[in-house]
């Protein structure tokens, strides 16, 4: 199970990220720098610093002090916590939940491929096609 940072988190809510949680369309970056540059070049809809994450029955969300109307086009987020040596975590936005006119819960699912891409150690393997 992946441990999600609980406080002191910097968050960037993004749009126009062409990835989905079925992993059919993703990008294999050649370096961590090119990966970070790709995501930081995308439009930021909203950013936060020192945020806290909350758990709901194993799912994750972040409270965003922003109207849901301002967040409709958000489809991805990236976050980092100093406790993780400034490692960026990447996630798919799965749901926007209206709480009040200035508070939205942004539910997310960790993008394990982008988050751990440069920590993966592939062993010798092969693919069987039927």
PDB file of C-alpha atoms in Angstrom:
ATOM      1  CA  UNK A   1       0.000   0.000   0.000  1.00  0.00           C
ATOM      2  CA  UNK A   2       1.319   3.412  -0.941  1.00  0.00           C
ATOM      3  CA  UNK A   3       1.651   5.888   1.936  1.00  0.00           C
ATOM      4  CA  UNK A   4       0.181   9.286   1.082  1.00  0.00           C
ATOM      5  CA  UNK A   5       1.736  12.379   2.705  1.00  0.00           C
ATOM      6  CA  UNK A   6      -0.713  13.785   5.238  1.00  0.00           C
ATOM      7  CA  UNK A   7       0.485  17.354   5.745  1.00  0.00           C
ATOM      8  CA  UNK A   8       2.780  20.029   4.376  1.00  0.00           C
ATOM      9  CA  UNK A   9       1.912  19.028   0.849  1.00  0.00           C
ATOM     10  CA  UNK A  10       2.258  21.257  -2.218  1.00  0.00           C
ATOM     11  CA  UNK A  11      -0.431  20.513  -4.793  1.00  0.00           C
ATOM     12  CA  UNK A  12      -0.891  21.461  -8.433  1.00  0.00           C
ATOM     13  CA  UNK A  13      -4.298  20.755  -9.993  1.00  0.00           C
ATOM     14  CA  UNK A  14      -3.849  20.319 -13.751  1.00  0.00           C
ATOM     15  CA  UNK A  15      -5.935  19.953 -16.882  1.00  0.00           C
ATOM     16  CA  UNK A  16      -5.259  18.643 -20.386  1.00  0.00           C
ATOM     17  CA  UNK A  17      -3.267  15.651 -19.165  1.00  0.00           C
ATOM     18  CA  UNK A  18      -3.976  12.912 -21.737  1.00  0.00           C
ATOM     19  CA  UNK A  19      -3.538   9.995 -19.304  1.00  0.00           C
ATOM     20  CA  UNK A  20      -6.247   7.846 -17.715  1.00  0.00           C
ATOM     21  CA  UNK A  21      -6.307   5.305 -14.925  1.00  0.00           C
ATOM     22  CA  UNK A  22      -6.639   2.392 -17.366  1.00  0.00           C
ATOM     23  CA  UNK A  23      -2.990   3.122 -18.343  1.00  0.00           C
ATOM     24  CA  UNK A  24      -3.734   2.622 -22.050  1.00  0.00           C
ATOM     25  CA  UNK A  25      -2.401   6.076 -22.854  1.00  0.00           C
ATOM     26  CA  UNK A  26       0.624   7.056 -20.828  1.00  0.00           C
ATOM     27  CA  UNK A  27       4.101   8.331 -21.499  1.00  0.00           C
ATOM     28  CA  UNK A  28       7.408   6.659 -20.703  1.00  0.00           C
ATOM     29  CA  UNK A  29       9.814   9.479 -19.915  1.00  0.00           C
ATOM     30  CA  UNK A  30      13.546   9.008 -20.321  1.00  0.00           C
ATOM     31  CA  UNK A  31      14.482  11.025 -17.226  1.00  0.00           C
ATOM     32  CA  UNK A  32      12.943  12.406 -14.066  1.00  0.00           C
ATOM     33  CA  UNK A  33      13.766  15.925 -15.283  1.00  0.00           C
ATOM     34  CA  UNK A  34      11.850  15.442 -18.554  1.00  0.00           C
ATOM     35  CA  UNK A  35       8.905  14.012 -16.617  1.00  0.00           C
ATOM     36  CA  UNK A  36       8.841  16.959 -14.187  1.00  0.00           C
ATOM     37  CA  UNK A  37       9.226  19.463 -17.034  1.00  0.00           C
ATOM     38  CA  UNK A  38       6.315  17.886 -18.906  1.00  0.00           C
ATOM     39  CA  UNK A  39       3.924  18.147 -15.964  1.00  0.00           C
ATOM     40  CA  UNK A  40       5.050  21.581 -14.803  1.00  0.00           C
ATOM     41  CA  UNK A  41       4.529  22.933 -18.334  1.00  0.00           C
ATOM     42  CA  UNK A  42       0.820  21.986 -18.270  1.00  0.00           C
ATOM     43  CA  UNK A  43      -1.860  24.532 -17.312  1.00  0.00           C
ATOM     44  CA  UNK A  44      -2.317  24.866 -13.542  1.00  0.00           C
ATOM     45  CA  UNK A  45      -5.963  25.391 -12.668  1.00  0.00           C
ATOM     46  CA  UNK A  46      -5.250  25.817  -8.962  1.00  0.00           C
ATOM     47  CA  UNK A  47      -2.268  25.347  -6.664  1.00  0.00           C
ATOM     48  CA  UNK A  48      -1.956  25.016  -2.905  1.00  0.00           C
ATOM     49  CA  UNK A  49       0.863  24.757  -0.394  1.00  0.00           C
ATOM     50  CA  UNK A  50       0.889  23.170   3.049  1.00  0.00           C
ATOM     51  CA  UNK A  51      -2.291  21.196   2.293  1.00  0.00           C
ATOM     52  CA  UNK A  52      -3.626  18.184   4.193  1.00  0.00           C
ATOM     53  CA  UNK A  53      -4.946  14.991   2.638  1.00  0.00           C
ATOM     54  CA  UNK A  54      -7.947  13.123   4.046  1.00  0.00           C
ATOM     55  CA  UNK A  55      -8.952   9.458   3.842  1.00  0.00           C
ATOM     56  CA  UNK A  56     -12.450   8.146   3.158  1.00  0.00           C
ATOM     57  CA  UNK A  57     -12.786   4.343   3.327  1.00  0.00           C
ATOM     58  CA  UNK A  58      -9.468   3.776   1.570  1.00  0.00           C
ATOM     59  CA  UNK A  59     -10.050   6.463  -1.051  1.00  0.00           C
ATOM     60  CA  UNK A  60      -8.222   9.776  -0.990  1.00  0.00           C
ATOM     61  CA  UNK A  61      -9.292  13.366  -1.459  1.00  0.00           C
ATOM     62  CA  UNK A  62      -7.971  16.832  -0.818  1.00  0.00           C
ATOM     63  CA  UNK A  63     -10.021  19.796   0.365  1.00  0.00           C
ATOM     64  CA  UNK A  64      -9.659  22.671  -2.065  1.00  0.00           C
ATOM     65  CA  UNK A  65     -10.838  26.146  -1.100  1.00  0.00           C
ATOM     66  CA  UNK A  66     -12.171  26.786  -4.560  1.00  0.00           C
ATOM     67  CA  UNK A  67     -15.582  26.681  -6.193  1.00  0.00           C
ATOM     68  CA  UNK A  68     -16.364  23.436  -8.007  1.00  0.00           C
ATOM     69  CA  UNK A  69     -17.230  25.579 -11.051  1.00  0.00           C
ATOM     70  CA  UNK A  70     -13.583  26.686 -11.231  1.00  0.00           C
ATOM     71  CA  UNK A  71     -12.332  23.090 -11.115  1.00  0.00           C
ATOM     72  CA  UNK A  72     -14.514  21.308 -13.708  1.00  0.00           C
ATOM     73  CA  UNK A  73     -11.689  20.827 -16.200  1.00  0.00           C
ATOM     74  CA  UNK A  74      -9.190  19.410 -13.643  1.00  0.00           C
ATOM     75  CA  UNK A  75      -8.249  15.830 -14.543  1.00  0.00           C
ATOM     76  CA  UNK A  76      -4.887  15.308 -12.883  1.00  0.00           C
ATOM     77  CA  UNK A  77      -2.877  16.462  -9.903  1.00  0.00           C
ATOM     78  CA  UNK A  78       0.689  16.358  -8.738  1.00  0.00           C
ATOM     79  CA  UNK A  79       1.852  16.790  -5.182  1.00  0.00           C
ATOM     80  CA  UNK A  80       5.038  16.716  -3.178  1.00  0.00           C
ATOM     81  CA  UNK A  81       5.941  16.639   0.480  1.00  0.00           C
ATOM     82  CA  UNK A  82       9.290  17.583   2.000  1.00  0.00           C
ATOM     83  CA  UNK A  83       9.119  14.363   4.070  1.00  0.00           C
ATOM     84  CA  UNK A  84       9.674  12.495   0.793  1.00  0.00           C
ATOM     85  CA  UNK A  85      12.738  14.451  -0.272  1.00  0.00           C
ATOM     86  CA  UNK A  86      10.594  16.602  -2.562  1.00  0.00           C
ATOM     87  CA  UNK A  87       9.498  13.575  -4.613  1.00  0.00           C
ATOM     88  CA  UNK A  88       6.579  14.337  -6.897  1.00  0.00           C
ATOM     89  CA  UNK A  89       3.552  12.055  -6.658  1.00  0.00           C
ATOM     90  CA  UNK A  90       1.133  11.979  -9.593  1.00  0.00           C
ATOM     91  CA  UNK A  91      -2.575  11.176  -9.490  1.00  0.00           C
ATOM     92  CA  UNK A  92      -5.711  10.942 -11.605  1.00  0.00           C
ATOM     93  CA  UNK A  93      -8.630  13.100 -10.469  1.00  0.00           C
ATOM     94  CA  UNK A  94     -11.548  10.692 -10.143  1.00  0.00           C
ATOM     95  CA  UNK A  95     -14.304  12.907  -8.761  1.00  0.00           C
ATOM     96  CA  UNK A  96     -15.120  16.483  -7.793  1.00  0.00           C
ATOM     97  CA  UNK A  97     -17.457  16.738  -4.821  1.00  0.00           C
ATOM     98  CA  UNK A  98     -19.314  19.960  -4.011  1.00  0.00           C
ATOM     99  CA  UNK A  99     -19.199  20.831  -0.306  1.00  0.00           C
ATOM    100  CA  UNK A 100     -20.136  24.507  -0.370  1.00  0.00           C
ATOM    101  CA  UNK A 101     -19.672  27.519  -2.632  1.00  0.00           C
ATOM    102  CA  UNK A 102     -15.970  27.825  -1.773  1.00  0.00           C
ATOM    103  CA  UNK A 103     -14.998  24.253  -0.887  1.00  0.00           C
ATOM    104  CA  UNK A 104     -14.591  21.236  -3.164  1.00  0.00           C
ATOM    105  CA  UNK A 105     -13.307  17.780  -2.323  1.00  0.00           C
ATOM    106  CA  UNK A 106     -11.056  16.594  -5.141  1.00  0.00           C
ATOM    107  CA  UNK A 107     -10.908  12.798  -5.078  1.00  0.00           C
ATOM    108  CA  UNK A 108      -7.888  11.151  -6.649  1.00  0.00           C
ATOM    109  CA  UNK A 109      -6.210   7.840  -7.422  1.00  0.00           C
ATOM    110  CA  UNK A 110      -2.436   7.582  -7.448  1.00  0.00           C
ATOM    111  CA  UNK A 111      -0.842   7.203 -10.891  1.00  0.00           C
ATOM    112  CA  UNK A 112       1.557   4.460  -9.838  1.00  0.00           C
ATOM    113  CA  UNK A 113       3.373   4.397 -13.172  1.00  0.00           C
ATOM    114  CA  UNK A 114       4.322   8.086 -13.231  1.00  0.00           C
ATOM    115  CA  UNK A 115       4.940   8.208  -9.471  1.00  0.00           C
ATOM    116  CA  UNK A 116       7.327   5.244  -9.385  1.00  0.00           C
ATOM    117  CA  UNK A 117       8.591   5.227 -12.996  1.00  0.00           C
ATOM    118  CA  UNK A 118      12.220   5.840 -12.071  1.00  0.00           C
ATOM    119  CA  UNK A 119      12.146   3.494  -9.081  1.00  0.00           C
ATOM    120  CA  UNK A 120      11.017   0.457 -11.105  1.00  0.00           C
ATOM    121  CA  UNK A 121      13.580  -2.278 -11.570  1.00  0.00           C
ATOM    122  CA  UNK A 122      12.468  -4.476 -14.451  1.00  0.00           C
ATOM    123  CA  UNK A 123      13.712  -8.050 -14.227  1.00  0.00           C
ATOM    124  CA  UNK A 124      14.378 -10.111 -17.362  1.00  0.00           C
ATOM    125  CA  UNK A 125      10.928 -10.957 -18.671  1.00  0.00           C
ATOM    126  CA  UNK A 126       8.873 -11.657 -21.769  1.00  0.00           C
ATOM    127  CA  UNK A 127       5.333 -11.170 -22.991  1.00  0.00           C
ATOM    128  CA  UNK A 128       3.171 -14.078 -24.096  1.00  0.00           C
ATOM    129  CA  UNK A 129       0.636 -13.079 -26.743  1.00  0.00           C
ATOM    130  CA  UNK A 130      -2.261 -15.354 -27.459  1.00  0.00           C
TER     131      UNK A 130
END
